[in-house]
PDB file of C-alpha atoms in Angstrom:
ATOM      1  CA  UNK A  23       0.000   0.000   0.000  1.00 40.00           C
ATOM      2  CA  UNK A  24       0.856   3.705  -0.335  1.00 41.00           C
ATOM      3  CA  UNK A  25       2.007   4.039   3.048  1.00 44.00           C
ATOM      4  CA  UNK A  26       3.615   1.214   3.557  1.00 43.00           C
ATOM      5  CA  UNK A  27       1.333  -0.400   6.391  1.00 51.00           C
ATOM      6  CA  UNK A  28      -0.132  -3.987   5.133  1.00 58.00           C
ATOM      7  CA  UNK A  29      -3.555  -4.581   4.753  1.00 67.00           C
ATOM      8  CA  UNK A  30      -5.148  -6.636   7.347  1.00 78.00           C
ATOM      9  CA  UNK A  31      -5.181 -10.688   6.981  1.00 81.00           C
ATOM     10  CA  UNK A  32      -9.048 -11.745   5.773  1.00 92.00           C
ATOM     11  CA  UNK A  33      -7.061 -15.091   4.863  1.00 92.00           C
ATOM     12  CA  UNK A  34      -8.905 -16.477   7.387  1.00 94.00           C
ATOM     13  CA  UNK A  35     -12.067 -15.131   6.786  1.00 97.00           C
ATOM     14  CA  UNK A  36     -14.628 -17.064   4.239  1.00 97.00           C
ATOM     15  CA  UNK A  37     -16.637 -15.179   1.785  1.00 97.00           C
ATOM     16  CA  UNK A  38     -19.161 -15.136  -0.003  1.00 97.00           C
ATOM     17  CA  UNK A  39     -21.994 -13.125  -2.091  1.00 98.00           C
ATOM     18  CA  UNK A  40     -25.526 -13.609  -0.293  1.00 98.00           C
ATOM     19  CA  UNK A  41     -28.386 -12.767  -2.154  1.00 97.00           C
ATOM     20  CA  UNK A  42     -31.980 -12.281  -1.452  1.00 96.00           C
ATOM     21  CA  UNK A  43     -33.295 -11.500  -4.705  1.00 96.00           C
ATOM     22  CA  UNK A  44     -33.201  -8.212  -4.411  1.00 96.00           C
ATOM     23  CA  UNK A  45     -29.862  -6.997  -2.592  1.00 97.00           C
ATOM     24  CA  UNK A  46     -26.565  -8.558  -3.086  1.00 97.00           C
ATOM     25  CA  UNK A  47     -23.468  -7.899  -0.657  1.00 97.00           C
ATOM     26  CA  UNK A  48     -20.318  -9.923   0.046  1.00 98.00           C
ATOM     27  CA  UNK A  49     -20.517 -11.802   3.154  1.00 98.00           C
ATOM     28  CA  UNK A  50     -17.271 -12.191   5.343  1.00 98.00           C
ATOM     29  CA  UNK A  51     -17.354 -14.980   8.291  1.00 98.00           C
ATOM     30  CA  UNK A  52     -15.602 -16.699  10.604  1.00 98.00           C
ATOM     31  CA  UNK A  53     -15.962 -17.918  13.878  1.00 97.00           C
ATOM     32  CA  UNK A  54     -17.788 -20.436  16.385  1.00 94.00           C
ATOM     33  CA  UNK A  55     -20.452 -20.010  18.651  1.00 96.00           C
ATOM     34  CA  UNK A  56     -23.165 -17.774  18.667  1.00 97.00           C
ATOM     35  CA  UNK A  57     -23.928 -15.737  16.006  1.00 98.00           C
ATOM     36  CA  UNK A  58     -23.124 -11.940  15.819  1.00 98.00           C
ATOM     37  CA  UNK A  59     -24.162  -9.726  12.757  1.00 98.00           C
ATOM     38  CA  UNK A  60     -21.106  -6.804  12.789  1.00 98.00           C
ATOM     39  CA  UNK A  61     -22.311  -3.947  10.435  1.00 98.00           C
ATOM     40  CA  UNK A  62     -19.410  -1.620   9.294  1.00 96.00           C
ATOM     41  CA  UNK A  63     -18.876   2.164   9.976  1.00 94.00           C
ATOM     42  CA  UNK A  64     -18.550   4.134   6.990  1.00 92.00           C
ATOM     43  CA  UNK A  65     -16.397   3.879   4.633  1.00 92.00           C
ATOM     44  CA  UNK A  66     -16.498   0.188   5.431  1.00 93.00           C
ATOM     45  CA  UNK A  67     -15.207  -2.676   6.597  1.00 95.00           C
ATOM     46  CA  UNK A  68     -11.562  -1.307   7.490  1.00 93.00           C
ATOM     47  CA  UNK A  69      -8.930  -2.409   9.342  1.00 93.00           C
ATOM     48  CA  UNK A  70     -10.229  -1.325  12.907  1.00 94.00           C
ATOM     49  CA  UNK A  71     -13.678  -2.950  12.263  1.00 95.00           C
ATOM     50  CA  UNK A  72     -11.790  -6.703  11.381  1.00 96.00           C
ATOM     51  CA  UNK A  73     -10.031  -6.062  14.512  1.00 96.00           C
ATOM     52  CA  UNK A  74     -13.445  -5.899  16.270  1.00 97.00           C
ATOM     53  CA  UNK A  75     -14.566  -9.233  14.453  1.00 98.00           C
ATOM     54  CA  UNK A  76     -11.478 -10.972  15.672  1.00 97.00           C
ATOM     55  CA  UNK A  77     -11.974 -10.173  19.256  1.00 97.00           C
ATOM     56  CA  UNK A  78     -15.753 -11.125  19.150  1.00 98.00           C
ATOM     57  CA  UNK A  79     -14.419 -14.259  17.538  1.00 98.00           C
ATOM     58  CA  UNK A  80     -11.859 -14.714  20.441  1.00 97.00           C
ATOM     59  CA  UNK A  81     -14.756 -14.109  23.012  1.00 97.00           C
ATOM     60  CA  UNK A  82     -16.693 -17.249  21.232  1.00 97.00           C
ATOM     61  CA  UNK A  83     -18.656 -15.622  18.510  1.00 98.00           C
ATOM     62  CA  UNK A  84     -19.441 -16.850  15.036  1.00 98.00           C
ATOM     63  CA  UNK A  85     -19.025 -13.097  13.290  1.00 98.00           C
ATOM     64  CA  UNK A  86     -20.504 -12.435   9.850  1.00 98.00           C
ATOM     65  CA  UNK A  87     -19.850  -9.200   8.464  1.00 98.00           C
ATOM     66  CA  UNK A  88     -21.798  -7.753   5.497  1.00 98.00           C
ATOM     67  CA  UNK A  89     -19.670  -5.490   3.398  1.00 97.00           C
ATOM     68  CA  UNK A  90     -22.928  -2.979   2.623  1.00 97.00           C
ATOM     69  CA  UNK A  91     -20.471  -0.449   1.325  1.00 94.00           C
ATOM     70  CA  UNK A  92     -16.611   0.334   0.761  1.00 90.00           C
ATOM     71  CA  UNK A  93     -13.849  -2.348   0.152  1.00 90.00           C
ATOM     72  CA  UNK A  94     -13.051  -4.894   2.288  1.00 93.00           C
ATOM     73  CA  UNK A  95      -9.686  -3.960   4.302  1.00 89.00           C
ATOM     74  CA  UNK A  96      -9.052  -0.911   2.819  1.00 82.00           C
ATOM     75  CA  UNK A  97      -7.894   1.704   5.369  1.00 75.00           C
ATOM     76  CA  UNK A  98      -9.763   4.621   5.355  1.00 67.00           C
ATOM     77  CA  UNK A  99      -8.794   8.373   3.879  1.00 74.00           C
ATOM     78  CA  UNK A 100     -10.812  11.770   4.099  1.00 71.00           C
ATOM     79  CA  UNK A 101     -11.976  11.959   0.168  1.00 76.00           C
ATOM     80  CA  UNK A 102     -12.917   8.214   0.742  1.00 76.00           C
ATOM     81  CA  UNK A 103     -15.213   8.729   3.487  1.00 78.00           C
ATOM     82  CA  UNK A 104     -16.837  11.975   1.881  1.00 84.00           C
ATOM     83  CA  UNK A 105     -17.425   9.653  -1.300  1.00 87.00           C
ATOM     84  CA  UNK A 106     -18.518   7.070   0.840  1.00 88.00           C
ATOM     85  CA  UNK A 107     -21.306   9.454   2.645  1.00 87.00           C
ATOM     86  CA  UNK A 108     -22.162  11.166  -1.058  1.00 89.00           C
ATOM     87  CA  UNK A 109     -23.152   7.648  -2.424  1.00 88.00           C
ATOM     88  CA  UNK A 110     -25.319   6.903   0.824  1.00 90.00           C
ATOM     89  CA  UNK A 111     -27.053  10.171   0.582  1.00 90.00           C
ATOM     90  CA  UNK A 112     -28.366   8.830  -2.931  1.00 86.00           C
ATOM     91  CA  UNK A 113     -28.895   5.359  -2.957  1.00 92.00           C
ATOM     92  CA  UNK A 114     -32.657   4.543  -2.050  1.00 91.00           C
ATOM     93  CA  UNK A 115     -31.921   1.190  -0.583  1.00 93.00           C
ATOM     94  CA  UNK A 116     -30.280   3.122   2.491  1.00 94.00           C
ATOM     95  CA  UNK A 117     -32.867   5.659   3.004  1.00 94.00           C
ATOM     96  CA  UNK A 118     -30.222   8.240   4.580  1.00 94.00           C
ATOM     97  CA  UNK A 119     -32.249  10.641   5.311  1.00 94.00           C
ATOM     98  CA  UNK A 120     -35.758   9.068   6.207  1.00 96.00           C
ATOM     99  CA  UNK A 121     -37.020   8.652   9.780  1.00 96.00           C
ATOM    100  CA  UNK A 122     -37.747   4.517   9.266  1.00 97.00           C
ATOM    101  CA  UNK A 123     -34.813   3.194   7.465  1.00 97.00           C
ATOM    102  CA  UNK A 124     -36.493  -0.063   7.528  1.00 96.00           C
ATOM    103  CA  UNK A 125     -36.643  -0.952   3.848  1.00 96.00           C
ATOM    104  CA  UNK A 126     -34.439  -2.661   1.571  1.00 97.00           C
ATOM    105  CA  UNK A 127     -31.522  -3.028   3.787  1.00 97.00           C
ATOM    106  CA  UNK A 128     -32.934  -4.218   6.640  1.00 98.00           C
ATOM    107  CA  UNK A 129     -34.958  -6.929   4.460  1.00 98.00           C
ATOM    108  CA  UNK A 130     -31.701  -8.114   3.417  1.00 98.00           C
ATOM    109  CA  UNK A 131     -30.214  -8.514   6.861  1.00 98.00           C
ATOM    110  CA  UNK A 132     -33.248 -10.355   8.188  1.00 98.00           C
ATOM    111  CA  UNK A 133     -31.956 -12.720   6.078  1.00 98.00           C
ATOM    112  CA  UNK A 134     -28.472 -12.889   7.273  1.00 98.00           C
ATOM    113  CA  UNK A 135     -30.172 -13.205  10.461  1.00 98.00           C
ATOM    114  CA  UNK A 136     -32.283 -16.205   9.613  1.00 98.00           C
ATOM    115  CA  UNK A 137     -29.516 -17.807   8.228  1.00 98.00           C
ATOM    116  CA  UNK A 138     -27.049 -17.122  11.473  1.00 98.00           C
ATOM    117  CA  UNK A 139     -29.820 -18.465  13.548  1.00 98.00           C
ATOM    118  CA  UNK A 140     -30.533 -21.571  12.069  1.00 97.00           C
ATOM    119  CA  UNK A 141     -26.736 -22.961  12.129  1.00 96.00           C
ATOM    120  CA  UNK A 142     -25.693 -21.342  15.463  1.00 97.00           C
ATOM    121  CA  UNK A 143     -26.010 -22.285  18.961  1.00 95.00           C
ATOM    122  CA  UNK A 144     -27.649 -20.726  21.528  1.00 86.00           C
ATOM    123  CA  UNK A 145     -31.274 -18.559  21.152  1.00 91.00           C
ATOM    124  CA  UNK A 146     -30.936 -16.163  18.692  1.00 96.00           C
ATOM    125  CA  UNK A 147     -28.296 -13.945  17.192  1.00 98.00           C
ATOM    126  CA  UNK A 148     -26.734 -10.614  18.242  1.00 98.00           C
ATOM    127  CA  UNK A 149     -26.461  -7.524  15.196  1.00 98.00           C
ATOM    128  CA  UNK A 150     -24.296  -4.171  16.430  1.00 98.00           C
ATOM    129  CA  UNK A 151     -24.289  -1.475  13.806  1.00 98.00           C
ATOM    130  CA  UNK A 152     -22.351   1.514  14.154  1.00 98.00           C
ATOM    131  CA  UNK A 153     -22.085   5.068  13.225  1.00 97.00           C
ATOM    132  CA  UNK A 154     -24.560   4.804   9.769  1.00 96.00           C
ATOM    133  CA  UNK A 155     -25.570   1.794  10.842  1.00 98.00           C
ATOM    134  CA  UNK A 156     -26.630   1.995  14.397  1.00 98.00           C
ATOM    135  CA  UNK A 157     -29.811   2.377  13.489  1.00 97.00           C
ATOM    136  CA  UNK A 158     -30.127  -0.246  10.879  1.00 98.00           C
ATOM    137  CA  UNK A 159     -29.430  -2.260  14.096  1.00 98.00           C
ATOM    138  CA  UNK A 160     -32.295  -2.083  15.834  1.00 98.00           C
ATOM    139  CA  UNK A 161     -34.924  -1.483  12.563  1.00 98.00           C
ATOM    140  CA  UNK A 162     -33.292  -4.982  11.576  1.00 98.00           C
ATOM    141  CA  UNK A 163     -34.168  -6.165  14.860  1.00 98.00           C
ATOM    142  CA  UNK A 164     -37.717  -4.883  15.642  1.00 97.00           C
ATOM    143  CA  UNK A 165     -38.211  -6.667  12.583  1.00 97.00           C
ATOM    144  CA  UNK A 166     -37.343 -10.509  13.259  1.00 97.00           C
ATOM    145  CA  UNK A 167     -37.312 -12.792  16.282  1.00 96.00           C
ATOM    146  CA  UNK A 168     -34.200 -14.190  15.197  1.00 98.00           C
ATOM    147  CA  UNK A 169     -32.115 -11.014  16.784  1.00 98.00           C
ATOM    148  CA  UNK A 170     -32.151 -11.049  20.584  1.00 97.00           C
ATOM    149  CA  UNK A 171     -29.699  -8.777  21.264  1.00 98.00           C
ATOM    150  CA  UNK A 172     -28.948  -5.690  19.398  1.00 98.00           C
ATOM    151  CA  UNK A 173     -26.105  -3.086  20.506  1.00 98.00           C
ATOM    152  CA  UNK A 174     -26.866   0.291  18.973  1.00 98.00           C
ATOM    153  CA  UNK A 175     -23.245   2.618  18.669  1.00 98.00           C
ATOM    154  CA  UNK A 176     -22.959   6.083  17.811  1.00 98.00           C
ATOM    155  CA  UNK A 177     -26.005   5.926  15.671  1.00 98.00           C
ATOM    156  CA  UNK A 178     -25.490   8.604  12.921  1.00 97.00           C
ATOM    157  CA  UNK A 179     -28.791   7.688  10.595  1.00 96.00           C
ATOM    158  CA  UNK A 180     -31.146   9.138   9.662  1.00 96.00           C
ATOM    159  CA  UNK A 181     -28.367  11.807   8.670  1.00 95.00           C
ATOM    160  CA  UNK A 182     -29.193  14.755  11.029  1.00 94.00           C
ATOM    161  CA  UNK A 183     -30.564  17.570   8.985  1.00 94.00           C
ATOM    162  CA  UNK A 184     -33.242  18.433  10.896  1.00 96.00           C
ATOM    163  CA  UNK A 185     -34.288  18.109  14.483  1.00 97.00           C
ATOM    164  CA  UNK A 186     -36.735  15.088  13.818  1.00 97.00           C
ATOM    165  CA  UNK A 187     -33.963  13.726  12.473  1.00 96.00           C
ATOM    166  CA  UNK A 188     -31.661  14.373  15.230  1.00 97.00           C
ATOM    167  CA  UNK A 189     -34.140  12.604  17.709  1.00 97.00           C
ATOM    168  CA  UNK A 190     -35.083   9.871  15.169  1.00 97.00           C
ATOM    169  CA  UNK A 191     -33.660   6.506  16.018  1.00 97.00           C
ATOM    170  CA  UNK A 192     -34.930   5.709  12.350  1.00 97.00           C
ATOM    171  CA  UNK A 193     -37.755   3.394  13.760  1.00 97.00           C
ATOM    172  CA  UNK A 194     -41.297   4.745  14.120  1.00 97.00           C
ATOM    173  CA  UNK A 195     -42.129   5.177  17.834  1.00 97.00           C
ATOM    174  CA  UNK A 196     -44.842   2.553  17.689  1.00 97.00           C
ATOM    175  CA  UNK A 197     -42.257  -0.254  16.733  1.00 97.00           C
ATOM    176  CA  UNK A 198     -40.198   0.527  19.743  1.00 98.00           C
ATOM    177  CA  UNK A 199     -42.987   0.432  21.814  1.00 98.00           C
ATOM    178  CA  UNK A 200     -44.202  -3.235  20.370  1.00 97.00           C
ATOM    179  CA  UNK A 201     -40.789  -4.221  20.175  1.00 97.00           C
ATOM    180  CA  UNK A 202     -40.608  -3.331  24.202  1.00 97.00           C
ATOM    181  CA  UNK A 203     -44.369  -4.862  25.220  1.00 97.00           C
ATOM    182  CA  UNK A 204     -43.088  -8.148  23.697  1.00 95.00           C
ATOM    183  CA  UNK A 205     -40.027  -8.875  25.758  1.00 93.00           C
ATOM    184  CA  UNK A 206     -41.169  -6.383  28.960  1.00 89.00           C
ATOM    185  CA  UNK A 207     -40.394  -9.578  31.438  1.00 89.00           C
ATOM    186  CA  UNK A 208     -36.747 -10.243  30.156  1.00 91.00           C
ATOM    187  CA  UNK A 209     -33.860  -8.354  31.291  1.00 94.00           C
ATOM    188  CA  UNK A 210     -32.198  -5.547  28.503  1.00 96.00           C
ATOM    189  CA  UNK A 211     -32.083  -7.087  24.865  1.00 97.00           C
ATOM    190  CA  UNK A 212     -30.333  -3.340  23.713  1.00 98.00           C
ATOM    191  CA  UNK A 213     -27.665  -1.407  24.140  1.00 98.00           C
ATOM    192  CA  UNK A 214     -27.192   2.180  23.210  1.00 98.00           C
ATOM    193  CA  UNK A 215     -23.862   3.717  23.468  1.00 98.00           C
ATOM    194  CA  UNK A 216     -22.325   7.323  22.313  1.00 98.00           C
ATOM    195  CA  UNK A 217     -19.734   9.446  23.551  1.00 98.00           C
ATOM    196  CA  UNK A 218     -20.965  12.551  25.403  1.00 98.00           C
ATOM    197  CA  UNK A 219     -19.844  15.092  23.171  1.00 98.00           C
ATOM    198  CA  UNK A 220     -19.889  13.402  19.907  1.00 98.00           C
ATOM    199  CA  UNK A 221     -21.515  16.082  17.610  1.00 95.00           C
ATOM    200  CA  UNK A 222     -21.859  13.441  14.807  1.00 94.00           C
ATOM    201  CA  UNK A 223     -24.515  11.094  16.971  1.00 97.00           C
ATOM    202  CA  UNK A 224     -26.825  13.316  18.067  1.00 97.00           C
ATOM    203  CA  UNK A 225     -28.026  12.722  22.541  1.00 98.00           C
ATOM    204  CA  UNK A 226     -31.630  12.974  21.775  1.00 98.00           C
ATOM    205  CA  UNK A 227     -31.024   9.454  19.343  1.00 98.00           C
ATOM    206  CA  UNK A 228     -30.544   7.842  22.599  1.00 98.00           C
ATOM    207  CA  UNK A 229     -32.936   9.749  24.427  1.00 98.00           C
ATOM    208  CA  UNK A 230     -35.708   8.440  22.183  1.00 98.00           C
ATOM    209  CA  UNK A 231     -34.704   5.033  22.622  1.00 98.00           C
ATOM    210  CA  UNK A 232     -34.594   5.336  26.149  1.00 98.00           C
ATOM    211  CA  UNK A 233     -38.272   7.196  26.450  1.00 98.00           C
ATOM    212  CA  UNK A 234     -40.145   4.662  23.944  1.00 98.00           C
ATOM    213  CA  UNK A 235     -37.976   1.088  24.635  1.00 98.00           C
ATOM    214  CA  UNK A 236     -37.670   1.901  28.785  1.00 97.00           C
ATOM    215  CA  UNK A 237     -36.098  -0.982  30.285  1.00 96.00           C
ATOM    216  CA  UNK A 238     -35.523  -2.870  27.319  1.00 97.00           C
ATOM    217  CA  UNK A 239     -32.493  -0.640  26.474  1.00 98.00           C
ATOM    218  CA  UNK A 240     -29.404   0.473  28.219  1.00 98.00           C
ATOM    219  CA  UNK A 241     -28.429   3.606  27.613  1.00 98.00           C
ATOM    220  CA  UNK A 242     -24.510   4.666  27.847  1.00 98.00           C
ATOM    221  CA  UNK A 243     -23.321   7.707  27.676  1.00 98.00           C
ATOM    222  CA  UNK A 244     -18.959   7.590  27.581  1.00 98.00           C
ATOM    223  CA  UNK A 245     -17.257  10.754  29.147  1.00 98.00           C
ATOM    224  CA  UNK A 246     -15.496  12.097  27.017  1.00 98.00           C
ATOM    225  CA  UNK A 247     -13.926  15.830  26.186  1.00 98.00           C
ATOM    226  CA  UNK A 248     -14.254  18.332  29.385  1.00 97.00           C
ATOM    227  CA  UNK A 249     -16.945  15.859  30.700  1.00 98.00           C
ATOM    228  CA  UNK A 250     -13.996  13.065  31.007  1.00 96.00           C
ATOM    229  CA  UNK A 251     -10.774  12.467  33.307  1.00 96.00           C
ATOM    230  CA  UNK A 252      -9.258   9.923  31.048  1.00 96.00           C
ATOM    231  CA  UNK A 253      -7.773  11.486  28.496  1.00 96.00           C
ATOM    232  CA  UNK A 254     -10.322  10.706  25.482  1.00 97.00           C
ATOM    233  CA  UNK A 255     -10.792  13.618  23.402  1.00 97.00           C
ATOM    234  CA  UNK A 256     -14.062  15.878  22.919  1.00 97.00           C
ATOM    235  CA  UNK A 257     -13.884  14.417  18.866  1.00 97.00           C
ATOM    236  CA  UNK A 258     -13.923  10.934  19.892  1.00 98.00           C
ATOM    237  CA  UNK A 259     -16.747   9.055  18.368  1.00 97.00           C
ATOM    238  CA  UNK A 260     -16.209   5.364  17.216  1.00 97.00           C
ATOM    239  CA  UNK A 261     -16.926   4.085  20.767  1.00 98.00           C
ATOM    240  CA  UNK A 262     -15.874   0.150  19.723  1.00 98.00           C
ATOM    241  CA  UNK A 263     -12.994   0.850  17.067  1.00 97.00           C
ATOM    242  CA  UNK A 264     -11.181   3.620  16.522  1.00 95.00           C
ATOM    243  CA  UNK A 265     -11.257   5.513  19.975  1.00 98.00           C
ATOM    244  CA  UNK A 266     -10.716   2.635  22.206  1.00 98.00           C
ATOM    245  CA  UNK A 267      -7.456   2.851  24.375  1.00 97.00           C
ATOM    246  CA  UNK A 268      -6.402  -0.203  26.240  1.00 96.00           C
ATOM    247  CA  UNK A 269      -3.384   1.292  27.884  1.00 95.00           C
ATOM    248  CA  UNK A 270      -4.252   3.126  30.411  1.00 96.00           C
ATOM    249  CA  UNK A 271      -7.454   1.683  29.348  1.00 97.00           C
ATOM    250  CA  UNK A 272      -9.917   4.459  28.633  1.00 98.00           C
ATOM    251  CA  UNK A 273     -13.597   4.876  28.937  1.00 98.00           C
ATOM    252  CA  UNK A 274     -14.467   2.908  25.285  1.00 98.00           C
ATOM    253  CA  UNK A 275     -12.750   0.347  26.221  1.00 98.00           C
ATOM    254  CA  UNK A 276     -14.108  -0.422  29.571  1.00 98.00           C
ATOM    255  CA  UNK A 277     -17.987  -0.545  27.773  1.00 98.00           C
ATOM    256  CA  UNK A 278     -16.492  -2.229  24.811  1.00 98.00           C
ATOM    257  CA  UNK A 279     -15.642  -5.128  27.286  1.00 98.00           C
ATOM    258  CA  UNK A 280     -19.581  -4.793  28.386  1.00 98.00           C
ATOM    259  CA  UNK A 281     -20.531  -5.163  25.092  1.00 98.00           C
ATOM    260  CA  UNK A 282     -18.842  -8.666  24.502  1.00 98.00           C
ATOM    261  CA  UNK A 283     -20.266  -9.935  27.959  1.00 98.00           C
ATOM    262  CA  UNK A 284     -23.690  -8.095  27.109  1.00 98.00           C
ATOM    263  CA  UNK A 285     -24.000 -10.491  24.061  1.00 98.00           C
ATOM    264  CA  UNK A 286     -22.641 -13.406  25.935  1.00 97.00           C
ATOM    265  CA  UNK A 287     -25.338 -13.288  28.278  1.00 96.00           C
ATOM    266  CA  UNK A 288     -28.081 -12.520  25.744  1.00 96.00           C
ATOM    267  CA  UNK A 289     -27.072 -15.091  23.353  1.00 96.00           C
ATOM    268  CA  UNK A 290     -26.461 -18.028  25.765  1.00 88.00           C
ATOM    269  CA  UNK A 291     -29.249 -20.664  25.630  1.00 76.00           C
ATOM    270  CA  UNK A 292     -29.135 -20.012  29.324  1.00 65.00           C
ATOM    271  CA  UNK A 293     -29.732 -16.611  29.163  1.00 51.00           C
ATOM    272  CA  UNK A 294     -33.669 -16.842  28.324  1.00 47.00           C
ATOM    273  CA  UNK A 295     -34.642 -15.797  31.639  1.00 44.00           C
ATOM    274  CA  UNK A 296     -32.255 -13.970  33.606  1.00 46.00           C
ATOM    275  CA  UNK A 297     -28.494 -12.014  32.740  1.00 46.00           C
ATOM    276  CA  UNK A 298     -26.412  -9.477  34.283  1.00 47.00           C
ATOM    277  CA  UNK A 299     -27.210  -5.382  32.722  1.00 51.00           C
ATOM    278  CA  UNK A 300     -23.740  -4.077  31.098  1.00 49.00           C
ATOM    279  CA  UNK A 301     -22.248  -0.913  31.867  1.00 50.00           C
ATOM    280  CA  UNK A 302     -21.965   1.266  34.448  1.00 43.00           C
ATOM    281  CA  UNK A 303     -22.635   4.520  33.045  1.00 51.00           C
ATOM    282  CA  UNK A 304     -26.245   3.519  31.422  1.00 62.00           C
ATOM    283  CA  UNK A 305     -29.671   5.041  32.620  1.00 66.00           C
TER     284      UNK A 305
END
């Protein structure tokens, strides 16, 4: 590569096109255990993200990661991410800018979900989107039984050009609220998580979650900027990836260690009735 760093080893990683007649993405995979749907950030699935996949595949994890947009392994650069967010702005399948981005997309990953469920163990599989696709996250799952655990991170869509669309989790208010009803006796099945002074993932996402899921979501807000004592910067905003610090471990990396042990729990077959709540700075 031009600067001399290698790209990251996918040797070990099958793939595959998976179609469902309408959609068509390449379908990376590897792993054993319960399955865990690992949408990338924008521009797509780089180097940080894999990194993420191979420490949910250490924790026991089968890991499938769609590659919705961007190469595979390619390391990010500033023009690629703007032409990354330009072509999401106008493909329809995305629905950027609309307040339910379930749709095309989500269809699609229903049946990556299906799939991941019926050749897995334990009760279901887990999906965490992040940054654009936070909220495909959860409008995948309100959508299926076959996601019992969703972790929501830095949600960035519906892009926030208005205020509806800064407190839009991009799922209509009534399918949170259904979504809730049906599993109001088991113990959190999401996980929202943002920095506190991310300006790219707007509060009131969370906020919304929070007011129409109530206990069915945990809410975490990371310090970070003046509102932290650990060093993580007031522009810090991919929570799992990119702005994790292990030493001195920092905020991220403290919830990012919740987040494997919040799917543990949630996917175990012994989890159906019981589990521990991760994080410690969640309302």
């Amino acid at each position: 590569m031009a600067d001399g760093v290698a790209p990251p080893d996918l040797s070990r990683w099958s793939r595959e096109v998976v179609s469902d007649g309408k959609l068509a993405y390449e379908v990376l995979e590897r792993g054993d255990g319960p399955g865990v749907i690992l949408l990338p950030e924008v521009p797509g699935i780089m180097p940080s993200t894999i990194d993420l996949a191979d420490r949910l595949v250490e924790h026991g994890f089968t890991v499938v990661m769609p590659s919705l947009f961007g190469v595979p392994g390619r390391r990010p650069g500033t023009l690629g991410q703007l032409a990354t967010v330009a072509r999401l702005c106008v493909m329809r399948e995305f629905r950027a800018f609309s307040l339910d981005l379930s749709g095309p997309v989500t269809d699609f990953l229903r049946l990556v979900a299906a799939d991941l469920a019926g050749r897995t163990p334990g009760r279901g599989v887990g999906i965490v989107g992040m940054c654009f696709t936070g909220g495909f996250a959860i409008a995948t799952a309100v959508a299926t039984d076959d996601i019992v655990a969703s972790v929501v991170s830095q949600p960035a869509a519906p892009f926030p050009v208005s205020p509806a669309r800064m407190r839009s989790a991009g799922v209509p208010a009534a399918a949170l609220e259904r979504y809730a009803a049906s599993r109001q006796d088991q113990p959190p099945c999401v996980l929202g998580l943002r920095f506190s002074r991310d300006l790219k993932s707007p509060d009131a996402r969370l906020t919304t979650l929070k007011q129409h899921l109530g206990r069915a979501v945990r809410v975490v807000r990371i310090p970070s900027g003046r509102d932290t004592t650990d060093g993580t910067p007031g522009g810090a905003h991919s929570v799992l990836t990119r702005d994790v610090r292990e030493e001195p471990p920092n905020g991220a990396f403290t919830e990012r260690e919740h987040v494997f042990e919040f799917l543990r729990d949630r996917l175990s077959p012994a989890a159906a009735s019981g589990g521990s709540d991760a994080g410690a700075g969640g309302a």
